């Protein structure tokens, strides 16, 4: 039986999946408009009651990690 994941852990898992999907599909991080849209949707999912600053901070973190993974600077 699986233990219930915290919302934070669920968010981290979702971030990994989004990053991996982007990297494996060859989706270039230079496509800023689409990458930003995906990151903002992710941030709103993780923090549905978060204020604009919190949502932007979460989205920026995802984009930063995505950039690091896509350039091969860190591994999954």
Short mmCIF file of C-alpha atoms in Angstrom, two decimals:
data_model
loop_
_atom_site.label_atom_id
_atom_site.label_comp_id
_atom_site.label_asym_id
_atom_site.label_seq_id
_atom_site.Cartn_x
_atom_site.Cartn_y
_atom_site.Cartn_z
CA UNK A 1 0.00 0.00 0.00
CA UNK A 2 1.38 3.39 -0.95
CA UNK A 3 1.57 6.15 1.59
CA UNK A 4 -0.11 9.42 0.77
CA UNK A 5 2.24 12.04 -0.63
CA UNK A 6 2.24 15.56 0.67
CA UNK A 7 1.18 18.31 -1.74
CA UNK A 8 4.80 19.47 -1.84
CA UNK A 9 6.01 15.99 -2.84
CA UNK A 10 3.27 15.76 -5.47
CA UNK A 11 4.41 19.11 -6.82
CA UNK A 12 8.03 17.97 -6.94
CA UNK A 13 7.01 14.81 -8.79
CA UNK A 14 5.00 16.85 -11.28
CA UNK A 15 7.96 19.19 -11.80
CA UNK A 16 10.25 16.25 -12.53
CA UNK A 17 7.78 14.85 -15.03
CA UNK A 18 7.40 18.22 -16.78
CA UNK A 19 11.15 18.71 -16.93
CA UNK A 20 11.79 15.17 -18.14
CA UNK A 21 9.07 15.47 -20.76
CA UNK A 22 10.53 18.76 -21.98
CA UNK A 23 14.09 17.44 -22.11
CA UNK A 24 13.24 14.11 -23.72
CA UNK A 25 10.96 15.65 -26.31
CA UNK A 26 13.66 18.14 -27.25
CA UNK A 27 11.42 21.05 -26.38
CA UNK A 28 13.84 23.96 -26.44
CA UNK A 29 13.94 26.11 -23.33
CA UNK A 30 14.46 29.04 -25.71
CA UNK A 31 10.77 28.84 -26.55
CA UNK A 32 10.09 31.22 -23.70
CA UNK A 33 6.38 31.79 -24.27
CA UNK A 34 5.40 28.12 -24.11
CA UNK A 35 7.86 27.29 -21.34
CA UNK A 36 6.54 30.19 -19.27
CA UNK A 37 2.94 29.11 -19.84
CA UNK A 38 3.67 25.54 -18.70
CA UNK A 39 5.59 26.79 -15.67
CA UNK A 40 2.77 29.14 -14.65
CA UNK A 41 0.18 26.37 -14.98
CA UNK A 42 2.36 24.12 -12.85
CA UNK A 43 2.78 26.86 -10.24
CA UNK A 44 -0.97 27.49 -10.06
CA UNK A 45 -1.53 23.74 -9.64
CA UNK A 46 0.98 23.50 -6.79
CA UNK A 47 -0.14 26.69 -5.04
CA UNK A 48 -3.80 27.23 -5.97
CA UNK A 49 -4.24 29.77 -3.17
CA UNK A 50 -0.84 31.38 -3.60
CA UNK A 51 -0.48 35.03 -4.33
CA UNK A 52 1.00 36.33 -7.59
CA UNK A 53 4.52 36.59 -6.12
CA UNK A 54 4.45 33.00 -4.84
CA UNK A 55 3.18 31.68 -8.18
CA UNK A 56 5.87 33.59 -10.09
CA UNK A 57 8.58 32.32 -7.72
CA UNK A 58 7.48 28.69 -8.19
CA UNK A 59 7.33 29.13 -11.98
CA UNK A 60 10.79 30.72 -12.02
CA UNK A 61 12.18 27.80 -10.01
CA UNK A 62 10.73 25.30 -12.47
CA UNK A 63 12.12 27.18 -15.47
CA UNK A 64 15.54 27.39 -13.81
CA UNK A 65 15.61 23.64 -13.11
CA UNK A 66 14.34 22.94 -16.61
CA UNK A 67 17.20 24.99 -18.06
CA UNK A 68 19.77 23.15 -15.92
CA UNK A 69 18.44 19.73 -16.95
CA UNK A 70 18.16 20.63 -20.62
CA UNK A 71 21.75 21.89 -20.76
CA UNK A 72 23.01 18.78 -18.99
CA UNK A 73 24.32 20.63 -15.95
CA UNK A 74 22.41 18.39 -13.55
CA UNK A 75 20.84 14.96 -13.88
CA UNK A 76 17.42 13.72 -12.90
#
